[in-house]
XYZ file of N, CA and C in Angstrom:
537
model
N -11.668 4.521 13.775
C -11.818 3.741 12.659
C -12.930 2.813 13.387
N -13.398 2.127 12.159
C -14.102 0.709 11.830
C -13.458 -0.078 11.351
N -13.776 -1.401 11.956
C -13.959 -2.806 11.390
C -14.651 -3.453 10.222
N -14.580 -3.768 9.814
C -15.663 -4.924 9.120
C -15.113 -6.026 7.937
N -15.727 -6.503 8.563
C -15.831 -7.885 6.967
C -16.991 -8.622 6.231
N -16.477 -8.407 4.911
C -17.868 -9.773 4.076
C -16.940 -10.830 3.306
N -18.080 -11.708 3.102
C -17.819 -12.533 1.959
C -19.006 -12.529 1.186
N -18.150 -11.723 0.043
C -19.349 -11.874 -0.494
C -20.156 -12.579 -1.247
N -19.854 -13.885 -1.844
C -20.287 -15.331 -2.376
C -18.923 -15.857 -2.505
N -19.575 -17.534 -2.550
C -18.503 -18.392 -2.513
C -17.256 -18.575 -3.454
N -16.621 -18.327 -3.492
C -15.432 -18.334 -4.217
C -14.496 -17.822 -4.192
N -14.796 -15.579 -2.994
C -14.713 -15.012 -3.398
C -13.416 -14.089 -2.293
N -14.073 -15.785 -0.673
C -13.010 -15.619 0.147
C -13.271 -14.391 1.508
N -12.612 -13.934 2.395
C -13.339 -13.091 3.513
C -13.028 -12.180 2.603
N -12.810 -10.380 3.163
C -12.493 -9.857 2.591
C -13.022 -8.088 4.843
N -11.563 -7.442 4.182
C -12.029 -7.459 5.815
C -10.987 -6.052 5.106
N -11.596 -4.817 5.811
C -11.570 -4.191 5.628
C -11.501 -3.315 7.463
N -10.147 -1.408 7.377
C -10.129 -0.853 8.185
C -10.699 0.656 7.599
N -11.960 0.972 8.265
C -12.057 2.708 7.676
C -12.341 3.338 8.329
N -12.586 4.380 7.638
C -13.216 6.313 9.243
C -14.484 6.234 8.586
N -14.611 7.057 9.672
C -15.724 7.852 9.916
C -16.129 7.569 8.136
N -15.816 8.228 7.675
C -17.025 8.496 5.629
C -16.423 7.261 4.465
N -16.615 6.236 5.348
C -15.569 4.296 4.975
C -14.552 4.604 4.036
N -13.836 5.621 3.771
C -12.663 5.574 3.292
C -11.342 3.980 3.700
N -11.323 3.454 3.290
C -10.401 2.057 3.372
C -9.044 2.748 3.384
N -8.656 1.962 4.733
C -6.769 2.325 4.716
C -6.546 1.318 5.144
N -6.864 0.321 5.222
C -6.437 -0.608 5.084
C -7.413 -2.225 4.767
N -7.045 -2.925 4.333
C -7.052 -3.736 3.722
C -7.166 -5.865 3.305
N -7.886 -6.293 3.796
C -7.168 -7.379 3.325
C -8.246 -8.627 2.126
N -8.070 -9.179 2.195
C -8.531 -10.341 1.736
C -7.665 -12.030 1.161
N -8.632 -12.629 2.635
C -8.216 -14.038 2.250
C -9.256 -15.408 0.944
N -8.370 -15.719 0.329
C -9.123 -16.721 -0.690
C -9.394 -17.222 0.243
N -10.378 -18.394 -0.689
C -10.418 -19.433 0.028
C -9.605 -20.843 0.347
N -8.564 -20.276 -1.045
C -7.328 -21.442 -0.713
C -6.186 -20.726 -0.335
N -6.629 -20.467 0.818
C -5.727 -19.966 2.193
C -5.064 -19.043 1.618
N -5.321 -18.183 0.150
C -3.493 -17.432 -0.004
C -4.344 -15.698 0.326
N -2.787 -14.644 0.935
C -3.543 -12.843 1.739
C -3.193 -12.327 0.611
N -3.879 -11.614 0.269
C -3.628 -10.478 -0.327
C -3.868 -8.867 0.359
N -2.498 -8.453 0.615
C -3.191 -7.242 1.618
C -3.074 -6.303 0.992
N -3.024 -5.150 1.042
C -3.259 -3.626 0.691
C -2.112 -2.908 1.023
N -0.969 -3.169 1.722
C 0.426 -2.914 2.360
C 1.375 -3.355 0.929
N 1.256 -4.955 0.532
C 1.677 -4.795 -0.419
C 1.145 -5.096 -1.577
N 2.296 -5.399 -2.575
C 1.613 -5.084 -4.773
C 1.581 -6.455 -4.960
N 0.687 -7.191 -5.368
C 0.204 -8.828 -5.315
C -0.294 -8.560 -7.518
N 0.680 -9.622 -7.552
C 1.264 -9.935 -8.708
C -0.635 -9.519 -9.531
N -1.548 -10.154 -9.373
C -3.511 -9.910 -9.430
C -3.931 -8.584 -9.550
N -3.760 -8.480 -8.022
C -4.377 -7.302 -7.518
C -3.734 -5.394 -7.749
N -1.865 -5.443 -8.395
C -2.106 -4.462 -7.395
C -1.450 -3.950 -6.615
N -1.785 -2.830 -6.089
C -1.946 -2.820 -4.713
C -3.345 -2.352 -4.001
N -4.169 -3.805 -3.651
C -5.365 -3.335 -4.145
C -6.064 -2.913 -2.697
N -7.067 -2.161 -3.310
C -7.532 -1.191 -1.909
C -9.240 -0.380 -2.426
N -9.746 -0.802 -1.736
C -11.274 0.025 -2.464
C -11.173 1.130 -2.755
N -10.957 1.609 -3.551
C -11.519 3.297 -4.449
C -13.001 3.657 -4.158
N -13.916 3.317 -3.922
C -14.860 4.221 -3.691
C -14.639 3.803 -1.263
N -15.462 5.105 -1.184
C -16.123 5.103 0.261
C -17.164 3.892 0.857
N -16.572 2.705 1.624
C -17.776 1.073 1.879
C -19.141 1.578 2.788
N -20.110 0.985 2.025
C -21.478 1.912 2.769
C -21.706 1.348 3.662
N -21.291 1.312 5.391
C -21.369 0.027 6.681
C -23.330 -0.188 6.325
N -24.353 0.359 5.708
C -25.299 -0.640 6.239
C -25.839 -1.694 4.701
N -24.177 -1.597 3.523
C -24.323 -2.595 2.777
C -24.951 -3.862 3.091
N -26.167 -4.524 2.652
C -26.939 -6.056 3.194
C -24.747 -6.568 3.241
N -24.449 -8.163 3.752
C -24.339 -8.695 4.359
C -22.322 -8.509 5.217
N -22.409 -6.835 4.875
C -20.905 -6.592 5.887
C -21.055 -7.166 7.109
N -20.369 -7.197 8.471
C -20.381 -7.358 8.946
C -19.370 -6.557 10.450
N -19.529 -5.149 10.813
C -19.355 -4.684 11.429
C -17.773 -6.130 13.087
N -16.456 -5.783 13.224
C -16.825 -6.994 14.054
C -15.363 -6.124 14.748
N -14.758 -6.244 15.165
C -13.373 -5.825 16.901
C -12.668 -5.464 15.708
N -11.355 -4.046 16.768
C -9.968 -3.793 16.440
C -9.792 -5.063 16.327
N -9.249 -6.079 17.322
C -8.573 -6.977 17.453
C -9.072 -7.509 16.959
N -9.980 -8.483 16.475
C -10.477 -9.460 15.068
C -9.215 -8.533 13.562
N -9.738 -7.886 13.021
C -9.585 -6.768 12.009
C -7.181 -7.311 12.072
N -7.343 -6.440 13.349
C -5.233 -6.825 13.786
C -4.730 -8.557 13.799
N -5.741 -9.056 14.172
C -5.553 -10.431 15.044
C -5.763 -10.885 12.327
N -5.818 -10.554 11.532
C -5.570 -10.958 11.033
C -4.552 -10.414 9.534
N -4.637 -9.011 10.201
C -3.359 -8.314 9.546
C -2.483 -8.561 10.128
N -1.833 -8.836 11.175
C -0.703 -9.537 12.088
C -0.015 -10.580 11.625
N -0.880 -11.532 10.899
C -0.942 -12.755 10.591
C -0.312 -12.443 8.732
N -0.622 -11.647 8.215
C -0.151 -10.625 6.930
C 1.137 -10.429 7.484
N 1.399 -10.006 7.703
C 2.950 -8.955 8.208
C 3.693 -10.311 8.832
N 3.348 -10.619 10.104
C 4.277 -11.611 9.821
C 4.828 -12.748 8.338
N 4.495 -12.887 7.584
C 3.942 -14.185 6.605
C 5.133 -13.150 5.216
N 5.558 -11.750 6.041
C 6.303 -11.209 5.035
C 7.565 -10.459 6.388
N 7.255 -10.402 7.633
C 8.187 -10.128 8.162
C 9.977 -9.945 7.983
N 10.470 -11.534 7.382
C 11.676 -11.357 7.408
C 12.102 -10.944 6.087
N 11.502 -10.749 4.542
C 11.790 -9.710 3.980
C 11.773 -8.238 4.688
N 10.411 -7.683 4.825
C 10.505 -6.300 5.425
C 11.976 -5.970 7.252
N 12.448 -7.182 7.284
C 13.488 -6.877 8.165
C 15.020 -6.856 7.594
N 15.176 -7.514 5.698
C 16.266 -7.025 5.174
C 15.978 -5.645 4.645
N 14.456 -5.163 4.421
C 13.985 -4.393 3.225
C 14.809 -2.616 4.188
N 14.209 -2.672 5.707
C 14.714 -2.266 6.226
C 16.561 -1.382 6.234
N 17.053 -3.021 6.770
C 18.657 -2.263 6.796
C 19.128 -2.787 5.415
N 18.831 -2.727 4.266
C 19.167 -1.967 2.491
C 18.877 -0.736 2.544
N 17.795 0.326 3.993
C 16.797 1.856 3.358
C 17.474 1.967 5.325
N 18.335 2.976 5.431
C 18.758 3.226 6.373
C 18.269 4.995 7.068
N 17.835 4.905 7.608
C 17.349 6.007 7.537
C 18.172 7.482 7.371
N 18.014 8.308 6.563
C 18.608 9.377 6.262
C 19.686 9.149 4.790
N 19.181 7.527 3.963
C 19.641 7.224 2.624
C 19.055 7.815 1.650
N 19.119 8.088 0.445
C 18.716 8.871 -0.925
C 17.968 7.885 -1.182
N 17.455 7.470 -1.997
C 16.480 6.983 -2.367
C 15.945 6.691 -3.987
N 14.835 6.165 -4.892
C 14.986 6.655 -5.945
C 13.515 5.596 -6.088
N 12.440 5.825 -6.919
C 11.951 4.634 -6.842
C 10.058 5.098 -7.976
N 9.480 4.930 -8.357
C 8.693 4.349 -9.009
C 7.218 4.695 -8.739
N 6.298 5.849 -8.851
C 4.784 5.651 -8.460
C 4.395 4.728 -8.726
N 3.876 3.647 -7.645
C 2.734 2.514 -8.028
C 1.523 2.900 -7.724
N 0.445 4.011 -6.954
C -0.925 4.359 -6.366
C -0.484 5.150 -4.839
N -1.719 5.587 -5.308
C -2.239 6.879 -3.975
C -2.804 6.388 -3.252
N -2.894 6.573 -2.462
C -3.835 5.628 -1.464
C -4.100 7.210 -0.266
N -5.166 7.176 1.088
C -5.059 7.674 2.219
C -4.179 8.606 2.647
N -3.027 7.888 2.865
C -1.524 7.793 4.023
C -0.996 8.134 2.985
N -0.822 8.446 1.950
C -0.202 9.565 0.815
C 0.184 7.977 -0.544
N 1.155 8.724 -1.288
C 2.356 7.921 -2.685
C 2.560 6.702 -1.958
N 2.506 5.789 -2.329
C 3.055 4.163 -2.847
C 4.521 4.448 -3.401
N 4.879 4.026 -3.618
C 6.847 3.956 -4.249
C 7.071 2.585 -4.411
N 8.101 2.077 -5.430
C 8.360 1.504 -5.719
C 9.923 1.560 -5.098
N 10.783 0.827 -4.259
C 11.690 1.757 -4.658
C 12.772 0.772 -5.529
N 13.477 1.120 -6.155
C 14.353 0.784 -7.113
C 14.874 -0.180 -6.394
N 15.381 -1.356 -7.452
C 16.531 -2.516 -7.186
C 15.586 -3.900 -6.019
N 15.795 -3.013 -4.643
C 14.724 -3.567 -4.107
C 13.237 -4.552 -4.061
N 12.700 -3.425 -4.481
C 11.291 -3.790 -4.098
C 10.331 -3.337 -3.509
N 11.082 -2.897 -2.276
C 10.590 -2.315 -1.047
C 9.595 -1.048 -0.762
N 8.717 -1.211 -0.618
C 7.123 -0.501 -0.420
C 7.852 0.916 0.172
N 7.794 2.082 -0.286
C 8.359 3.529 0.272
C 6.523 4.280 0.014
N 6.193 5.121 1.447
C 5.530 6.134 1.037
C 6.016 7.575 2.293
N 5.199 8.356 0.171
C 5.340 9.836 -0.030
C 5.008 10.569 0.934
N 4.781 12.164 0.808
C 3.224 12.869 1.393
C 3.331 13.487 -0.288
N 1.163 12.968 -0.714
C 1.710 13.231 -1.782
C 1.295 15.111 -2.507
N 1.252 15.419 -0.660
C 0.977 16.768 -1.099
C 1.863 17.461 -1.042
N 3.219 16.312 -0.613
C 5.186 17.794 -1.095
C 5.324 17.173 -2.261
N 5.173 15.945 -2.888
C 5.147 15.175 -4.162
C 4.081 16.419 -4.952
N 2.958 16.696 -4.630
C 1.962 17.602 -5.344
C 3.297 19.393 -5.843
N 3.333 19.540 -5.437
C 4.306 21.134 -4.622
C 5.711 20.573 -4.967
N 6.786 19.956 -5.842
C 7.141 19.821 -5.954
C 7.499 19.296 -7.601
N 6.777 19.489 -8.517
C 6.459 18.508 -9.545
C 5.569 19.497 -10.880
N 5.632 19.049 -10.985
C 4.499 19.167 -12.763
C 3.142 18.597 -12.464
N 1.906 19.169 -12.394
C 0.785 17.827 -12.105
C 0.516 16.269 -12.942
N 0.947 17.129 -14.755
C 1.372 15.907 -15.139
C 1.652 15.252 -15.219
N 3.084 14.889 -13.963
C 4.122 14.137 -13.492
C 3.548 13.528 -12.047
N 2.253 13.334 -11.773
C 1.514 12.410 -10.927
C 0.868 11.351 -11.423
N 1.561 10.477 -11.597
C 0.934 9.267 -12.777
C 2.075 8.172 -12.029
N 1.218 7.572 -11.912
C 2.232 5.665 -12.149
C 3.554 6.125 -12.948
N 4.814 5.554 -12.773
C 5.917 4.897 -13.036
C 6.743 6.596 -13.015
N 6.470 7.547 -13.126
C 7.087 8.294 -12.623
C 8.156 8.243 -11.494
N 8.850 8.623 -11.637
C 10.286 8.474 -10.663
C 10.480 9.428 -9.889
N 10.216 8.836 -8.276
C 10.372 9.846 -7.205
C 11.601 9.709 -6.688
N 12.924 11.235 -5.787
C 13.940 11.194 -5.048
C 13.681 11.382 -3.466
N 13.605 10.382 -2.040
C 13.156 10.935 -1.588
C 14.801 10.733 -0.913
N 14.183 10.613 0.751
C 14.997 10.668 1.827
C 14.658 9.714 2.463
N 15.188 8.315 3.598
C 14.429 7.937 3.854
C 14.220 8.780 5.210
N 13.017 8.036 5.348
C 13.029 9.554 7.184
C 12.788 7.968 8.537
N 11.659 7.479 7.651
C 11.471 6.325 9.034
C 11.323 5.266 8.577
N 10.454 4.139 9.142
C 9.343 2.935 9.132
C 8.137 2.209 9.176
N 6.789 2.673 8.733
C 5.399 2.622 8.804
C 5.791 0.727 9.906
N 6.278 0.598 10.481
C 5.472 -0.710 10.937
C 3.790 -1.836 10.843
N 3.607 -0.976 10.740
C 1.905 -1.148 10.730
C 1.889 -1.747 9.273
N 2.424 -0.628 8.325
C 2.230 -1.436 6.936
C 3.299 -1.883 6.470
N 4.428 -1.556 6.249
C 6.244 -2.493 6.186
C 5.765 -1.554 5.280
N 6.458 -0.195 5.648
C 6.450 0.871 3.924
C 7.609 1.400 4.129
N 8.631 2.034 4.267
C 9.489 2.989 4.030
C 9.092 4.182 4.213
N 9.097 4.880 5.143
C 8.650 6.592 5.052
C 9.408 6.872 4.593
N 9.147 7.749 3.679
C 9.721 9.211 2.914
C 10.378 10.463 3.090
N 10.959 11.509 3.263
C 10.694 12.724 3.413
C 11.041 13.381 2.385
N 10.879 14.548 1.625
C 12.078 15.616 1.446
C 11.880 15.432 -0.449
N 9.776 14.343 -0.447
C 10.154 13.540 -1.546
C 9.928 14.349 -3.191
N 10.415 14.498 -3.392
C 10.405 15.024 -5.113
C 10.455 13.851 -6.907
N 8.675 14.826 -7.154
C 8.938 13.900 -8.607
C 9.475 13.992 -10.161
N 9.502 13.670 -10.669
C 10.320 13.698 -11.888
C 9.802 13.641 -12.859
N 10.326 14.517 -13.560
C 9.617 13.907 -14.957
C 10.347 12.548 -16.101
N 11.584 11.938 -15.344
C 11.228 10.692 -16.304
C 10.588 9.682 -15.258
N 10.477 8.558 -16.064
C 9.372 7.509 -15.878
C 10.405 5.877 -16.397
N 9.341 5.232 -15.147
C 10.923 3.639 -15.622
C 10.099 3.525 -16.351
N 11.335 2.254 -16.856
C 10.800 1.211 -18.509
C 10.473 0.428 -18.028
N 9.823 0.197 -17.121
C 8.949 -1.293 -16.510
C 7.258 -1.034 -17.031
N 6.995 -2.139 -17.194
C 5.666 -2.015 -17.356
C 4.976 -2.497 -16.033
N 4.165 -2.148 -16.145
C 3.460 -2.375 -14.023
C 2.723 -3.257 -14.613
N 2.369 -3.703 -15.245
C 1.122 -4.954 -16.455
C 2.049 -6.033 -16.408
N 2.962 -5.599 -16.128
C 3.500 -6.875 -16.195
C 5.125 -7.382 -14.673
N 4.967 -7.764 -14.131
C 5.614 -8.049 -12.852
C 5.371 -9.556 -13.394
N 7.280 -9.229 -12.557
C 7.402 -10.728 -12.346
C 7.278 -11.937 -11.325
N 6.994 -12.814 -11.560
C 6.509 -13.440 -10.896
C 7.201 -14.644 -10.093
């Protein structure tokens, strides 16, 4: 993995990325000028799940290679700000429990699912989901059922297993998330 930082222009904050050798982002963090932190592991009211959709060209002007330690320092600060919520979410979702949620986004790590009633973020294997239903169901708001397998502490995600996507969709409009 490589770690880069970008300060695009005044008012746009500082952007941090963890990317693989092909430039695909796995984790991303933006610290806005007012101190607000937007991290790819959590849904943001304005930016949804913020993660670069295209590979990042590290030769682009303005990008600065940083150490893994520098990246982890800012990432850990972000995780600490949601640490209490994360501990409650793990208690609400013990290993082995069956859960239901809605597809939110597709990341290199898998499919992100917002779990019903708790807003915890679950991570399902995209290949497993694709095999479980029809291709036209692999879209945001389609309902997923799965068993809790464990916890991804690096991203504060509930790891899901035996996941299947259903034809049913959630009624809620993801564009109108509560503040």
